[in-house]
Amino acid sequence: MAAQGFGKAFLTASPESVPGPTRSRISLPWFRSVTDITLLLVTTKAGDTLSALESWLPYIAKDTPVVLFQNGLGSQQAVAERWPDRPILAASTTEGANRPEPDVLVHAGTGDTWVGPLTDSASDYTESVVQQLAQSGLQVHTENSIVQRLWQKLVVNAGINAFTALLDCPNGAIVGAPLYRQTIDGLCTEIAALLQADTGEHATPQALRERIEAIAKSTASNTSSMRADVNAGRKTEIDFINGYLMQCGQRHGIATPVNQMLVQRVQAL
């Protein structure tokens, strides 16, 4: 979300999948007025989402759809509860990107993006939002059960991100690390119980481990956002990933000692 005013910001985009010097300099025009906004995409860190919207939404038309692109869970529900009468949607994506320099964005992998409603009024906007996002070249799909979809990504993030931050390694390297091997089965047992209690979905701990390791291996050279945050000295999103699972456990009376250990260790970095 850019500040009001005139001017341009520049970003160098570099598709990692194309060999050689393929960087492109992209102009990002600032909008002149909040009245120009017909679709608001919120790409802040999960912990900044609520405060960012509290600053901006009073100036934005109440029928403007808002799409949340946050990791984990918790921030999305907080926004929907804060503004139940606005069209609030959430997105889940498997697109990969990282920012090695302040003005450089690397597209590290293509994927799919799902968008679905969080508030009642958002259902009327979902198809038009999907169509607008698809014009960018993304593979975008409608997902009426978006929280369920977010849970699927949460499972993978909970099994990868904290380990990459603690071990300071790319995704694929966690699978052979002693810390991971000693704790992943206990972690997956917790996640399976939480998934069943919170969504009604049944998945065995072994199936969850296989899913996590398949993603870790297919994105072996990628740096997770949590590892990048730790290395850059930024606050991580652990509270909305393994921390959210802890909160879920408290709601359902399910012990989550492995998630608690990971949260405490990441917070101590």
Coordinates of C-alpha atoms in Angstrom, one line a residue:
M1 CA 0.0 0.0 0.0
A2 CA 1.7 3.1 -1.2
A3 CA 1.5 6.5 0.4
Q4 CA -0.7 9.1 -1.3
G5 CA 1.2 11.3 -3.7
F6 CA 2.9 11.3 -7.1
G7 CA 6.0 9.6 -8.4
K8 CA 7.3 6.1 -9.1
A9 CA 9.0 3.3 -7.3
F10 CA 11.3 1.0 -9.2
L11 CA 11.8 -2.7 -8.6
T12 CA 14.2 -5.1 -10.4
A13 CA 12.5 -8.4 -11.1
S14 CA 14.5 -11.5 -11.8
P15 CA 12.8 -14.8 -12.7
E16 CA 15.1 -17.4 -11.2
S17 CA 14.0 -20.1 -13.5
V18 CA 15.5 -18.4 -16.6
P19 CA 19.3 -18.7 -16.9
G20 CA 21.5 -15.7 -17.5
P21 CA 21.0 -12.0 -16.9
T22 CA 17.2 -11.7 -17.2
R23 CA 16.5 -8.8 -14.8
S24 CA 13.8 -6.4 -15.8
R25 CA 13.3 -2.9 -14.3
I26 CA 9.7 -2.4 -13.4
S27 CA 8.0 0.9 -12.7
L28 CA 5.5 0.9 -9.8
P29 CA 3.3 4.0 -10.0
W30 CA 1.9 5.4 -6.8
F31 CA -1.8 5.9 -6.7
R32 CA -3.0 9.5 -6.4
S33 CA -5.9 9.0 -4.1
V34 CA -7.5 6.2 -2.1
T35 CA -10.6 6.7 -4.2
D36 CA -8.6 5.1 -7.1
I37 CA -8.6 1.8 -5.3
T38 CA -11.0 -0.8 -6.7
L39 CA -9.3 -3.8 -5.2
L40 CA -7.0 -3.8 -2.2
L41 CA -4.3 -6.6 -1.9
V42 CA -2.8 -6.8 1.5
T43 CA 0.7 -8.3 1.5
T44 CA 2.0 -7.2 4.9
K45 CA 3.5 -9.6 7.4
A46 CA 0.8 -11.3 9.4
G47 CA 1.6 -9.4 12.6
D48 CA 1.2 -6.0 10.8
T49 CA -2.0 -6.7 8.9
L50 CA -4.6 -5.5 11.5
S51 CA -2.8 -2.2 12.3
A52 CA -2.1 -1.5 8.6
L53 CA -5.8 -1.9 7.7
E54 CA -6.9 0.1 10.7
S55 CA -4.9 3.0 9.3
W56 CA -6.2 2.7 5.7
L57 CA -9.7 1.2 5.7
P58 CA -11.5 4.4 7.1
Y59 CA -10.5 6.1 3.8
I60 CA -11.5 3.3 1.4
A61 CA -15.0 2.6 0.1
K62 CA -16.8 0.0 2.1
D63 CA -17.6 -2.0 -1.0
T64 CA -13.9 -2.3 -2.1
P65 CA -12.9 -6.0 -1.8
V66 CA -9.9 -6.6 0.4
V67 CA -7.7 -9.7 -0.3
L68 CA -5.4 -10.9 2.5
F69 CA -2.1 -12.6 1.4
Q70 CA -0.7 -13.6 4.8
N71 CA 1.2 -16.6 5.9
G72 CA -0.2 -18.9 8.6
L73 CA -3.6 -18.3 10.3
G74 CA -5.0 -15.9 12.9
S75 CA -4.5 -12.6 11.2
Q76 CA -7.1 -13.4 8.6
Q77 CA -9.8 -14.2 11.2
A78 CA -8.9 -11.1 13.2
V79 CA -9.5 -8.9 10.1
A80 CA -12.8 -10.6 9.3
E81 CA -14.0 -10.2 12.9
R82 CA -12.9 -6.5 13.0
W83 CA -14.8 -5.6 9.7
P84 CA -17.5 -8.2 9.3
D85 CA -19.6 -6.0 6.9
R86 CA -16.7 -5.4 4.4
P87 CA -15.9 -7.8 1.6
I88 CA -12.8 -9.5 3.1
L89 CA -11.2 -12.3 1.2
A90 CA -8.2 -14.4 1.8
A91 CA -5.7 -15.9 -0.6
S92 CA -3.4 -18.9 -0.4
T93 CA -0.6 -19.2 -2.9
T94 CA 2.2 -21.6 -3.8
E95 CA 4.1 -19.0 -5.9
G96 CA 7.6 -18.5 -4.6
A97 CA 9.5 -15.3 -4.3
N98 CA 12.3 -13.7 -2.3
R99 CA 13.9 -10.3 -2.0
P100 CA 17.7 -10.6 -1.7
E101 CA 18.2 -6.9 -1.9
P102 CA 15.8 -4.0 -1.0
D103 CA 15.0 -3.2 -4.6
V104 CA 15.3 -6.7 -6.1
L105 CA 12.5 -9.3 -6.2
V106 CA 13.3 -12.9 -7.3
H107 CA 10.4 -15.0 -8.6
A108 CA 11.7 -18.3 -7.3
G109 CA 8.9 -20.6 -8.5
T110 CA 5.5 -20.7 -10.2
G111 CA 2.5 -22.1 -8.5
D112 CA -1.3 -21.7 -8.0
T113 CA -3.3 -19.1 -6.1
W114 CA -6.7 -19.7 -4.4
V115 CA -9.0 -16.9 -3.3
G116 CA -12.1 -17.2 -1.2
P117 CA -14.5 -15.3 1.1
L118 CA -14.0 -14.7 4.8
T119 CA -17.0 -12.5 5.3
D120 CA -20.6 -13.0 4.0
S121 CA -20.5 -10.0 1.6
A122 CA -17.2 -11.2 0.1
S123 CA -18.9 -14.1 -1.6
D124 CA -20.4 -11.7 -4.2
Y125 CA -17.0 -10.5 -5.1
T126 CA -15.0 -13.7 -5.3
E127 CA -15.3 -14.4 -9.0
S128 CA -14.5 -10.8 -10.1
V129 CA -11.5 -10.7 -7.8
V130 CA -10.2 -14.0 -9.3
Q131 CA -10.7 -12.7 -12.8
Q132 CA -8.8 -9.5 -12.0
L133 CA -5.9 -11.4 -10.4
A134 CA -5.7 -13.8 -13.3
Q135 CA -5.1 -10.9 -15.7
S136 CA -1.6 -10.7 -14.1
G137 CA -0.7 -14.1 -15.5
L138 CA -1.1 -15.9 -12.2
Q139 CA -3.0 -19.2 -12.1
V140 CA -5.9 -18.2 -9.8
H141 CA -8.8 -20.3 -8.6
T142 CA -11.9 -19.8 -6.6
E143 CA -11.9 -21.5 -3.2
N144 CA -15.1 -21.3 -1.2
S145 CA -13.5 -23.2 1.7
I146 CA -10.5 -20.8 1.9
V147 CA -9.8 -21.5 5.6
Q148 CA -9.4 -25.2 4.9
R149 CA -7.0 -24.3 2.1
L150 CA -5.0 -22.0 4.4
W151 CA -4.8 -24.9 6.9
Q152 CA -3.2 -27.0 4.2
K153 CA -0.4 -24.5 3.7
L154 CA -0.2 -24.0 7.5
V155 CA 0.6 -27.7 7.9
V156 CA 3.6 -27.4 5.5
N157 CA 4.8 -24.1 6.9
A158 CA 4.7 -25.5 10.4
G159 CA 6.8 -28.4 9.4
I160 CA 9.4 -26.5 7.4
N161 CA 9.8 -22.8 8.3
A162 CA 10.9 -23.0 12.0
F163 CA 13.4 -25.7 11.2
T164 CA 15.0 -23.7 8.4
A165 CA 15.3 -20.7 10.8
L166 CA 16.8 -22.7 13.6
L167 CA 19.2 -24.5 11.4
D168 CA 19.8 -21.6 9.0
C169 CA 19.5 -23.7 6.0
P170 CA 17.4 -24.0 2.8
N171 CA 14.2 -26.0 2.8
G172 CA 15.7 -29.3 1.5
A173 CA 18.5 -29.5 4.1
I174 CA 16.1 -29.9 7.1
V175 CA 15.1 -33.4 6.2
G176 CA 18.5 -35.0 7.2
A177 CA 19.1 -32.7 10.2
P178 CA 19.0 -34.4 13.7
L179 CA 16.7 -31.7 15.1
Y180 CA 14.2 -32.3 12.4
R181 CA 14.4 -36.1 12.6
Q182 CA 14.0 -36.2 16.3
T183 CA 11.0 -34.0 16.4
I184 CA 9.0 -34.3 13.2
D185 CA 6.9 -37.3 14.2
G186 CA 5.8 -35.7 17.4
L187 CA 5.1 -32.5 15.5
C188 CA 3.0 -34.3 12.9
T189 CA 1.1 -36.1 15.7
E190 CA 0.1 -32.8 17.2
I191 CA -0.8 -31.3 13.8
A192 CA -3.0 -34.3 12.9
A193 CA -5.0 -34.0 16.1
L194 CA -5.4 -30.2 15.7
L195 CA -6.5 -30.6 12.1
Q196 CA -9.1 -33.1 13.0
A197 CA -10.4 -31.0 16.0
D198 CA -10.5 -27.7 14.1
T199 CA -11.6 -28.7 10.6
G200 CA -12.8 -32.2 10.8
E201 CA -10.2 -33.4 8.3
H202 CA -8.6 -36.7 9.1
A203 CA -4.9 -37.1 8.1
T204 CA -2.4 -39.5 9.7
P205 CA 0.8 -38.2 11.1
Q206 CA 2.7 -40.2 8.6
A207 CA 0.8 -38.7 5.7
L208 CA 1.5 -35.2 7.0
R209 CA 5.2 -36.0 7.3
E210 CA 5.2 -37.2 3.8
R211 CA 3.5 -34.1 2.6
I212 CA 5.9 -31.8 4.4
E213 CA 9.0 -33.7 3.1
A214 CA 7.7 -33.7 -0.4
I215 CA 7.4 -29.9 -0.4
A216 CA 10.8 -29.5 1.4
K217 CA 12.4 -31.6 -1.3
S218 CA 10.6 -30.0 -4.3
T219 CA 11.7 -26.5 -2.9
A220 CA 15.0 -27.8 -1.7
S221 CA 17.1 -24.7 -2.7
N222 CA 14.5 -22.1 -1.5
T223 CA 14.9 -20.0 1.6
S224 CA 11.8 -19.8 3.7
S225 CA 10.4 -16.4 4.7
M226 CA 11.1 -17.3 8.4
R227 CA 14.8 -18.0 7.7
A228 CA 15.0 -14.8 5.7
D229 CA 13.4 -12.8 8.5
V230 CA 15.8 -14.1 11.1
N231 CA 18.8 -13.4 8.9
A232 CA 17.5 -9.9 8.3
G233 CA 16.8 -9.2 11.9
R234 CA 13.1 -8.9 11.3
K235 CA 10.3 -10.2 13.5
T236 CA 9.2 -13.6 12.3
E237 CA 5.6 -14.9 11.7
I238 CA 6.1 -17.8 14.1
D239 CA 3.1 -16.6 16.2
F240 CA 0.9 -17.2 13.2
I241 CA 2.3 -20.6 12.2
N242 CA 3.4 -22.9 15.1
G243 CA 2.1 -20.3 17.5
Y244 CA -1.4 -20.5 15.9
L245 CA -1.2 -24.3 16.4
M246 CA -0.5 -23.7 20.1
Q247 CA -3.5 -21.5 20.4
C248 CA -5.6 -24.0 18.5
G249 CA -4.4 -26.7 21.0
Q250 CA -5.5 -24.5 23.9
R251 CA -9.0 -24.1 22.4
H252 CA -9.4 -27.8 22.0
G253 CA -7.6 -29.1 25.0
I254 CA -4.8 -30.7 23.0
A255 CA -1.2 -30.6 24.2
T256 CA 1.3 -29.1 21.8
P257 CA 4.8 -29.4 23.4
V258 CA 6.7 -29.7 20.1
N259 CA 5.0 -26.6 18.6
Q260 CA 5.7 -24.8 21.9
M261 CA 9.4 -25.8 21.8
L262 CA 9.7 -24.5 18.2
V263 CA 8.0 -21.2 19.0
Q264 CA 10.2 -20.6 22.0
R265 CA 13.4 -21.4 20.2
V266 CA 12.6 -19.2 17.2
Q267 CA 11.6 -16.4 19.4
A268 CA 14.9 -16.7 21.2
L269 CA 16.9 -16.2 17.9

